[in-house]
Amino acid sequence: MLIWFVIIYLLVSIGIGLYAATRVHNAKDFAIAGRHLPLPIVTATVFATWFGAETVLGISATFVKEGMGGVVADPFGAALCLILAGLFFANKLYRMNLLTIGDFYRLRYNRTVELIAAVTIVVSYLGWVSAQIMALGLVFNVVSGGAVSTEMGMVIGAIIVLTYTTFGGMWSVALLDFVQMTVIMGGMLFIAWFVSGMTGGVGAVVAHAEAAGKLNFFPQGDYTQWVPFIGAGITLMLGSIPQQDVFQRITAAKNQKTAVRGSVLGGSLYFVFAFVPMFLAYSATLVDPKVFGALLEQDSQLVLPTLILEHTPVFAQVIFFGALLSAIMSCSSATLLAPSVAFTENILKHFVLKEMTDKQFLRAMRITLWCFGALVLGVALNSELSIFNMVENAYKITLVAAFIPLAFGLYWRKANSQGALTAMVLGLVSWLLCEIFEPSKIWPPQLVGLLVSLFGMVIGSLLPNWMGQHVEPHKQPNHHIVTQEN
């Protein structure tokens, strides 16, 4: 029954994705849903930005092993990213009427800055999307009782997600996110209620976790404990703000107010619901301490699926794996689409194939989508990192290279192309050097890179400008994608 439910669910998802394709008439529809999404759908798709494999399988396992302090990056940093993006970035970026976040770097600075930003953004998605593909393979392997290998499950999952995303683009992502968010919320709450009955209630689980020290969030020590804690927190909090998937959700809203509210609401909902998988995974250690204690040492990502398969009836299994598939697929489709659009617009269109009609541009985005899908599938098949670590590492490069030029470009009038390039180069070089040559246990390489990038932006912008006149924000054109509409 479980495997047949999964098959039916996947077919329905493909059907919804293909229905969404009827709304795609040009590149703007494919990339940002024509900027027509209402508040409920924007909220749902923002929520689905992070609620994927790492939330259900990665965060939950990390919490059981390391406690609340171990998940400072996600959900704390991830939720704050969406809320901060809504409060401080959505208004300004929405008014600029852009197709991709990379377009901002070209209009505010120059094409060189755009190219570096686009490359770092696209590269950052390799680990993030690969984590979702790995999780799809894990789910297919578990629900089939081992009949489908994890590797074959990755291939099947990637093909399914690529199929409906290719046709519907952001419209498919948005409509499926709305449907899948409903499944995720309902499914997770039901499973939490069911499992709590096996452990003596929510209060008993929370009390046990507190007694075990799992609810201690802040470090207990000096700066040698605080600096790594802060570094882990800001990696996702700030490093994921200059990301195409976050930007797409903001700019796909029907108006500026919807963009802001949808981002804040979606981020808040994510923060609340991210604790449900943590509760479930910790409950497993109370249900059968011996079995799940051993599983934590072998493969902690299997704790939650094993709890559901071995200790709940088929009906509960159907609901759980339906919610899990919803989370992974909604996350996978968006994170496959985002780098493909960014690569086509900010690298292929402006540096390789400079003359493209809207129809050719749309075709190029779809081809790029499949190429990127094949690439991340290869990474997923050969990676030895956990889902949580793959996601956490994904945003280091954008934190050190793209965040400072974005934030200063929006809020500091003296920021110029020279400062942006200096920030990017110094941030990337310092981060890589720290990663390669014995990274400090106290100072995370990405935190060093961020601070050096900040220094580079200030110094580079204040020194005599040898790169020529830059365009001030208030002089930038606000009709960048009019040609896409034509």
Coordinates of C-alpha atoms in Angstrom, one line a residue:
M1 CA 0.0 0.0 0.0
L2 CA 2.8 2.4 0.9
I3 CA 4.7 2.1 -2.4
W4 CA 1.5 2.4 -4.4
F5 CA 0.6 5.6 -2.5
V6 CA 4.0 7.0 -3.4
I7 CA 3.5 6.2 -7.0
I8 CA 0.0 7.8 -7.1
Y9 CA 1.3 10.9 -5.2
L10 CA 4.1 11.3 -7.7
L11 CA 1.7 11.0 -10.7
V12 CA -0.6 13.7 -9.1
S13 CA 2.4 16.0 -8.6
I14 CA 3.5 15.6 -12.2
G15 CA -0.1 16.3 -13.2
I16 CA -0.2 19.6 -11.2
G17 CA 3.2 20.6 -12.6
L18 CA 2.0 20.0 -16.2
Y19 CA -1.2 22.0 -15.5
A20 CA 0.9 24.8 -14.3
A21 CA 2.7 24.7 -17.7
T22 CA -0.4 26.1 -19.3
R23 CA 0.3 29.4 -17.6
V24 CA 3.8 29.7 -19.1
H25 CA 3.8 31.8 -22.2
N26 CA 7.2 33.5 -22.0
A27 CA 10.5 33.6 -20.1
K28 CA 9.1 35.9 -17.4
D29 CA 6.3 33.4 -16.7
F30 CA 8.9 30.5 -16.5
A31 CA 11.4 32.4 -14.3
I32 CA 9.2 34.4 -11.8
A33 CA 5.6 33.3 -12.6
G34 CA 4.9 36.6 -14.3
R35 CA 4.9 38.4 -11.0
H36 CA 1.3 37.3 -10.4
L37 CA 1.4 35.2 -7.2
P38 CA -1.0 36.1 -4.3
L39 CA -0.1 36.1 -0.6
P40 CA -1.1 32.5 0.3
I41 CA 1.0 31.1 -2.6
V42 CA 3.9 33.4 -1.9
T43 CA 3.8 32.4 1.8
A44 CA 3.7 28.7 0.8
T45 CA 6.6 28.9 -1.6
V46 CA 8.7 30.9 0.9
F47 CA 8.0 28.3 3.5
A48 CA 9.0 25.5 1.1
T49 CA 12.3 27.3 0.4
W50 CA 13.9 25.5 3.3
F51 CA 11.4 22.8 4.4
G52 CA 13.1 20.0 2.6
A53 CA 15.3 17.0 3.2
E54 CA 17.6 18.7 5.7
T55 CA 14.6 19.9 7.8
V56 CA 13.0 16.5 8.1
L57 CA 16.0 14.2 8.1
G58 CA 19.1 16.4 8.6
I59 CA 18.1 18.8 11.3
S60 CA 16.2 16.2 13.3
A61 CA 19.2 13.9 13.4
T62 CA 21.6 16.7 14.2
F63 CA 19.4 17.8 17.1
V64 CA 19.3 14.4 18.7
K65 CA 23.1 14.1 18.5
E66 CA 24.1 17.7 19.3
G67 CA 21.1 19.4 20.9
M68 CA 19.7 22.8 20.1
G69 CA 23.1 24.5 19.8
G70 CA 23.9 22.2 17.0
V71 CA 21.1 23.4 14.8
V72 CA 21.8 27.2 15.1
A73 CA 22.3 27.3 11.3
D74 CA 19.0 25.7 10.5
P75 CA 16.3 26.3 11.5
F76 CA 17.4 29.5 13.4
G77 CA 19.6 31.0 10.7
A78 CA 17.5 29.8 7.9
A79 CA 14.2 31.2 9.3
L80 CA 15.9 34.5 10.1
C81 CA 17.2 34.6 6.5
L82 CA 13.7 34.6 5.1
I83 CA 12.4 37.1 7.7
L84 CA 15.4 39.5 7.1
A85 CA 15.0 39.2 3.4
G86 CA 11.4 40.3 3.7
L87 CA 12.0 43.1 6.1
F88 CA 15.2 44.7 4.5
F89 CA 15.6 43.4 0.9
A90 CA 12.2 42.6 -0.5
N91 CA 11.0 46.2 -1.0
K92 CA 14.1 47.5 -2.7
L93 CA 14.6 44.4 -5.0
Y94 CA 11.0 44.2 -6.0
R95 CA 10.9 47.8 -7.1
M96 CA 13.9 47.2 -9.4
N97 CA 11.8 44.8 -11.5
L98 CA 14.6 42.3 -12.1
L99 CA 14.5 38.8 -13.6
T100 CA 17.4 37.4 -11.4
I101 CA 19.4 38.4 -8.4
G102 CA 22.4 38.5 -10.7
D103 CA 20.9 41.4 -12.6
F104 CA 21.2 43.6 -9.5
Y105 CA 25.0 43.2 -9.5
R106 CA 25.1 44.3 -13.2
L107 CA 22.9 47.3 -12.8
R108 CA 24.4 48.4 -9.5
Y109 CA 28.0 47.7 -10.4
N110 CA 29.1 46.2 -13.7
R111 CA 29.2 43.0 -15.8
T112 CA 32.4 41.6 -14.1
V113 CA 30.7 41.8 -10.7
E114 CA 27.6 40.2 -12.2
L115 CA 29.7 37.3 -13.6
I116 CA 31.5 36.6 -10.3
A117 CA 28.2 36.8 -8.4
A118 CA 26.4 34.5 -10.8
V119 CA 29.1 31.9 -10.8
T120 CA 29.3 31.8 -7.0
I121 CA 25.5 31.6 -6.7
V122 CA 25.2 28.7 -9.2
V123 CA 28.1 26.8 -7.6
S124 CA 26.5 27.2 -4.2
Y125 CA 23.5 25.2 -5.4
L126 CA 25.5 22.1 -6.1
G127 CA 25.5 20.9 -2.5
W128 CA 22.0 22.2 -1.7
V129 CA 20.2 20.4 -4.6
S130 CA 22.4 17.3 -4.3
A131 CA 21.1 17.0 -0.7
Q132 CA 17.5 16.9 -1.9
I133 CA 18.3 14.3 -4.6
M134 CA 20.1 12.2 -2.0
A135 CA 17.0 12.4 0.2
L136 CA 14.7 11.3 -2.6
G137 CA 16.9 8.3 -3.2
L138 CA 16.7 7.5 0.5
V139 CA 12.9 7.7 0.6
F140 CA 12.5 5.5 -2.5
N141 CA 14.9 2.9 -0.9
V142 CA 13.0 2.9 2.4
V143 CA 9.4 2.8 1.1
S144 CA 10.3 0.0 -1.4
G145 CA 11.8 -2.1 1.4
G146 CA 15.2 -2.0 -0.4
A147 CA 13.8 -3.1 -3.8
V148 CA 14.8 0.3 -5.2
S149 CA 18.4 1.1 -4.4
T150 CA 19.3 4.5 -3.0
E151 CA 21.2 5.3 -6.2
M152 CA 18.3 4.3 -8.5
G153 CA 16.0 6.2 -6.3
M154 CA 18.1 9.3 -6.8
V155 CA 17.8 8.9 -10.6
I156 CA 14.1 8.3 -10.5
G157 CA 13.5 11.3 -8.2
A158 CA 15.6 13.6 -10.3
I159 CA 13.8 12.7 -13.5
I160 CA 10.4 13.2 -11.9
V161 CA 11.2 16.7 -10.5
L162 CA 13.0 17.7 -13.7
T163 CA 10.0 16.7 -15.8
Y164 CA 7.3 18.9 -14.3
T165 CA 9.7 21.8 -13.5
T166 CA 10.8 21.8 -17.2
F167 CA 7.3 22.5 -18.4
G168 CA 5.9 24.7 -15.7
G169 CA 9.0 26.6 -14.3
M170 CA 8.1 28.9 -11.4
W171 CA 4.4 28.3 -11.9
S172 CA 4.9 24.6 -11.3
V173 CA 7.1 25.3 -8.2
A174 CA 4.6 27.8 -6.8
L175 CA 1.4 25.7 -7.2
L176 CA 3.0 22.5 -6.0
D177 CA 4.5 24.3 -3.0
F178 CA 1.0 25.5 -2.1
V179 CA -0.4 22.0 -2.3
Q180 CA 2.6 20.4 -0.6
M181 CA 2.7 22.8 2.2
T182 CA -0.8 21.7 3.2
V183 CA 0.3 18.1 3.1
I184 CA 3.5 18.9 5.1
M185 CA 1.7 20.7 7.9
G186 CA -1.2 18.4 8.2
G187 CA 1.0 15.3 7.9
M188 CA 3.7 16.4 10.4
L189 CA 1.2 17.5 13.0
F190 CA -0.7 14.2 12.8
I191 CA 2.4 12.1 13.1
A192 CA 3.6 14.3 16.1
W193 CA 0.2 13.7 17.8
F194 CA 0.4 10.0 17.1
V195 CA 4.0 9.5 18.3
S196 CA 3.5 11.7 21.4
G197 CA 1.0 9.0 22.5
M198 CA 3.8 6.5 22.5
T199 CA 6.1 8.6 24.7
G200 CA 3.7 9.9 27.4
G201 CA 2.9 13.2 25.7
V202 CA 4.8 16.2 24.4
G203 CA 5.6 17.3 28.0
A204 CA 7.4 14.1 28.7
V205 CA 9.6 14.3 25.6
V206 CA 10.4 18.0 26.3
A207 CA 11.3 17.3 29.9
H208 CA 13.5 14.4 28.9
A209 CA 15.3 16.5 26.3
E210 CA 15.8 19.3 28.8
A211 CA 17.2 17.0 31.5
A212 CA 19.6 15.6 28.9
G213 CA 20.8 19.2 28.1
K214 CA 19.5 19.1 24.5
L215 CA 17.6 22.3 24.9
N216 CA 20.6 24.4 25.8
F217 CA 21.0 26.9 22.9
F218 CA 23.7 29.4 23.7
P219 CA 27.3 28.3 24.3
Q220 CA 28.5 27.9 27.8
G221 CA 32.0 29.4 27.7
D222 CA 34.3 32.1 26.4
Y223 CA 34.8 33.4 22.8
T224 CA 36.3 30.1 21.7
Q225 CA 32.7 28.8 22.0
W226 CA 30.9 31.9 20.9
V227 CA 32.8 32.6 17.7
P228 CA 32.1 29.2 16.0
F229 CA 28.5 29.5 17.2
I230 CA 28.1 32.9 15.5
G231 CA 29.8 31.6 12.4
A232 CA 27.5 28.7 12.0
G233 CA 24.4 30.9 12.6
I234 CA 25.2 33.6 10.0
T235 CA 26.2 31.2 7.3
L236 CA 22.7 30.4 6.3
M237 CA 21.2 33.6 7.8
L238 CA 23.2 35.9 5.6
G239 CA 24.8 33.7 3.0
S240 CA 21.4 32.6 1.6
I241 CA 19.9 36.1 1.2
P242 CA 21.8 36.7 -2.2
Q243 CA 20.3 33.5 -3.6
Q244 CA 18.1 33.1 -6.7
D245 CA 15.5 30.9 -5.1
V246 CA 14.9 33.4 -2.2
F247 CA 14.9 36.2 -4.8
Q248 CA 12.4 34.4 -7.1
R249 CA 9.9 34.0 -4.3
I250 CA 10.1 37.7 -3.5
T251 CA 9.9 39.0 -7.0
A252 CA 7.2 36.5 -8.1
A253 CA 4.6 38.2 -5.8
K254 CA 1.9 40.3 -7.4
N255 CA 2.9 43.4 -5.6
Q256 CA 5.5 44.9 -3.2
K257 CA 3.4 44.5 0.0
T258 CA 2.8 40.8 -0.8
A259 CA 6.5 40.2 -1.3
V260 CA 7.3 41.5 2.1
R261 CA 4.4 39.9 4.0
G262 CA 4.9 36.5 2.2
S263 CA 8.6 36.4 3.0
V264 CA 8.1 37.2 6.7
L265 CA 5.1 34.8 7.1
G266 CA 6.8 32.0 5.3
G267 CA 9.9 32.3 7.3
S268 CA 8.0 32.4 10.6
L269 CA 6.0 29.3 9.6
Y270 CA 9.2 27.5 8.7
F271 CA 10.7 28.2 12.1
V272 CA 7.7 26.9 13.9
F273 CA 7.3 23.7 11.9
A274 CA 11.0 22.9 11.8
F275 CA 10.7 21.8 15.4
V276 CA 8.2 19.0 14.6
P277 CA 10.8 16.7 13.0
M278 CA 13.1 17.4 15.9
F279 CA 10.4 16.3 18.3
L280 CA 9.8 13.2 16.3
A281 CA 13.4 12.1 16.1
Y282 CA 14.0 12.7 19.8
S283 CA 10.9 10.7 20.6
A284 CA 12.4 7.8 18.7
T285 CA 15.2 7.6 21.3
L286 CA 12.6 7.2 24.0
V287 CA 10.5 4.6 22.2
D288 CA 13.4 2.2 21.7
P289 CA 16.7 3.7 23.1
K290 CA 18.8 0.7 22.2
V291 CA 17.8 0.4 18.6
F292 CA 17.8 4.1 17.8
G293 CA 20.9 4.7 19.8
A294 CA 22.8 2.3 17.6
L295 CA 21.2 3.8 14.5
L296 CA 22.4 7.3 15.5
E297 CA 25.9 6.0 15.3
Q298 CA 25.4 4.2 12.0
D299 CA 23.3 6.5 9.9
S300 CA 21.4 9.1 11.9
Q301 CA 19.3 10.2 8.9
L302 CA 17.4 6.9 9.1
V303 CA 16.2 7.5 12.6
L304 CA 12.9 9.1 11.7
P305 CA 12.0 6.9 8.7
T306 CA 12.8 3.8 10.8
L307 CA 10.6 5.0 13.7
I308 CA 7.7 5.5 11.3
L309 CA 8.1 2.2 9.5
E310 CA 8.6 0.0 12.6
H311 CA 6.3 1.7 15.2
T312 CA 3.3 3.1 13.3
P313 CA 0.5 1.6 11.3
V314 CA 0.4 1.9 7.5
F315 CA -2.0 4.8 7.6
A316 CA 0.5 6.9 9.6
Q317 CA 3.3 5.7 7.3
V318 CA 1.4 6.9 4.2
I319 CA 0.9 10.4 5.8
F320 CA 4.5 10.7 7.0
F321 CA 6.1 9.7 3.7
G322 CA 3.6 11.8 1.8
A323 CA 4.6 14.8 3.9
L324 CA 8.3 13.9 3.5
L325 CA 8.0 13.6 -0.3
S326 CA 6.1 16.9 -0.4
A327 CA 8.9 18.6 1.5
I328 CA 11.7 17.2 -0.7
M329 CA 10.0 17.6 -4.0
S330 CA 9.0 21.2 -3.4
C331 CA 12.5 22.1 -2.3
S332 CA 14.1 20.1 -5.2
S333 CA 12.1 21.8 -8.0
A334 CA 12.8 25.3 -6.7
T335 CA 16.5 24.7 -6.2
L336 CA 16.9 23.1 -9.6
L337 CA 15.1 26.0 -11.3
A338 CA 16.9 28.9 -9.5
P339 CA 20.5 28.2 -10.6
S340 CA 19.3 27.3 -14.1
V341 CA 17.6 30.6 -14.6
A342 CA 20.6 32.5 -13.0
F343 CA 23.1 30.7 -15.3
T344 CA 21.0 31.4 -18.5
E345 CA 20.3 35.0 -17.7
N346 CA 23.6 36.2 -16.1
I347 CA 26.2 34.0 -17.8
L348 CA 24.8 32.5 -21.0
K349 CA 22.8 35.5 -22.2
H350 CA 25.2 38.2 -21.4
F351 CA 28.6 36.5 -22.0
V352 CA 28.0 33.7 -24.5
L353 CA 24.8 34.0 -26.6
K354 CA 24.1 37.7 -26.5
E355 CA 21.4 37.8 -29.1
M356 CA 18.4 35.6 -28.1
T357 CA 14.7 36.0 -28.7
D358 CA 12.3 35.3 -25.8
K359 CA 11.5 31.9 -27.2
Q360 CA 15.2 31.0 -27.5
F361 CA 15.8 32.3 -24.0
L362 CA 13.0 30.1 -22.6
R363 CA 14.4 27.1 -24.5
A364 CA 17.9 27.8 -23.1
M365 CA 16.6 27.9 -19.5
R366 CA 14.9 24.5 -20.0
I367 CA 18.1 22.9 -21.5
T368 CA 20.2 24.4 -18.7
L369 CA 17.8 22.9 -16.2
W370 CA 18.5 19.4 -17.4
C371 CA 22.2 20.0 -17.6
F372 CA 22.3 21.2 -14.1
G373 CA 20.1 18.3 -13.0
A374 CA 22.6 15.8 -14.4
L375 CA 25.4 17.6 -12.7
V376 CA 23.8 17.6 -9.2
L377 CA 22.8 14.0 -9.7
G378 CA 26.5 13.1 -10.2
V379 CA 27.4 15.0 -7.1
A380 CA 24.7 13.3 -5.1
L381 CA 25.8 9.8 -6.3
N382 CA 29.4 10.4 -5.2
S383 CA 29.1 12.5 -2.1
E384 CA 29.9 11.1 1.3
L385 CA 28.6 14.1 3.3
S386 CA 25.4 14.0 5.3
I387 CA 22.4 15.9 4.1
F388 CA 22.7 18.5 6.9
N389 CA 26.4 19.1 6.2
M390 CA 25.8 19.5 2.4
V391 CA 23.2 22.1 3.0
E392 CA 25.2 23.9 5.7
N393 CA 28.3 24.1 3.4
A394 CA 26.3 25.3 0.4
Y395 CA 26.1 28.9 1.4
K396 CA 29.6 29.6 2.5
I397 CA 30.6 30.8 -0.9
T398 CA 27.8 33.3 -1.3
L399 CA 28.3 34.5 2.2
V400 CA 31.9 35.5 1.5
A401 CA 31.4 36.7 -2.1
A402 CA 27.9 38.0 -2.7
F403 CA 26.3 39.2 0.5
I404 CA 28.3 42.3 1.2
P405 CA 28.1 43.7 -2.3
L406 CA 24.3 43.1 -2.2
A407 CA 23.7 44.7 1.2
F408 CA 26.1 47.6 0.7
G409 CA 24.8 48.1 -2.9
L410 CA 21.3 48.6 -1.5
Y411 CA 22.1 50.7 1.6
W412 CA 25.4 52.5 1.0
R413 CA 25.5 55.1 -1.7
K414 CA 29.3 55.2 -1.8
A415 CA 29.5 51.5 -2.7
N416 CA 31.0 51.1 -6.2
S417 CA 32.3 48.5 -8.7
Q418 CA 35.8 48.8 -7.3
G419 CA 34.6 48.1 -3.8
A420 CA 32.4 45.2 -4.9
L421 CA 35.2 43.5 -6.8
T422 CA 37.6 44.0 -3.9
A423 CA 35.1 42.6 -1.5
M424 CA 34.4 39.5 -3.7
V425 CA 38.1 38.7 -4.4
L426 CA 39.3 39.2 -0.9
G427 CA 36.4 37.4 0.6
L428 CA 36.8 34.4 -1.6
V429 CA 40.6 34.2 -1.3
S430 CA 40.6 34.5 2.5
W431 CA 37.9 31.9 2.8
L432 CA 39.6 29.4 0.5
L433 CA 43.0 29.9 2.2
C434 CA 41.5 29.3 5.6
E435 CA 39.7 26.2 4.3
I436 CA 42.9 24.8 2.7
F437 CA 45.5 25.6 5.3
E438 CA 44.4 24.1 8.5
P439 CA 41.1 25.9 9.3
S440 CA 40.9 27.3 12.8
K441 CA 38.7 25.5 15.3
I442 CA 37.7 28.9 16.7
W443 CA 37.4 31.1 13.6
P444 CA 35.2 29.5 10.9
P445 CA 36.7 30.2 7.5
Q446 CA 33.4 31.6 6.2
L447 CA 33.3 34.1 9.1
V448 CA 36.8 35.2 8.3
G449 CA 35.8 35.6 4.6
L450 CA 32.8 37.7 5.5
L451 CA 34.8 40.1 7.7
V452 CA 37.5 40.4 5.0
S453 CA 34.8 41.0 2.4
L454 CA 33.4 43.8 4.5
F455 CA 36.8 45.4 4.8
G456 CA 37.3 45.1 1.1
M457 CA 34.0 46.8 0.3
V458 CA 34.7 49.8 2.5
I459 CA 38.4 50.2 1.5
G460 CA 37.7 49.5 -2.2
S461 CA 34.9 52.0 -2.4
L462 CA 36.7 54.8 -0.6
L463 CA 40.0 54.6 -2.5
P464 CA 40.4 56.6 -5.7
N465 CA 38.2 54.8 -8.3
W466 CA 40.3 53.4 -11.2
M467 CA 37.4 51.5 -12.7
G468 CA 35.4 54.4 -14.1
Q469 CA 32.1 56.0 -13.1
H470 CA 29.5 53.7 -11.4
V471 CA 25.7 54.1 -11.6
E472 CA 24.1 55.3 -8.4
P473 CA 21.0 53.3 -7.2
H474 CA 18.6 56.1 -7.9
K475 CA 19.8 56.4 -11.5
Q476 CA 19.3 52.7 -12.3
P477 CA 16.6 51.8 -14.8
N478 CA 13.6 50.0 -13.4
H479 CA 12.4 48.3 -16.5
H480 CA 14.9 45.6 -17.0
I481 CA 12.5 42.9 -18.0
V482 CA 10.3 44.9 -20.3
T483 CA 12.0 43.2 -23.2
Q484 CA 10.9 39.8 -21.8
E485 CA 7.3 40.9 -21.8
N486 CA 7.5 42.1 -25.4

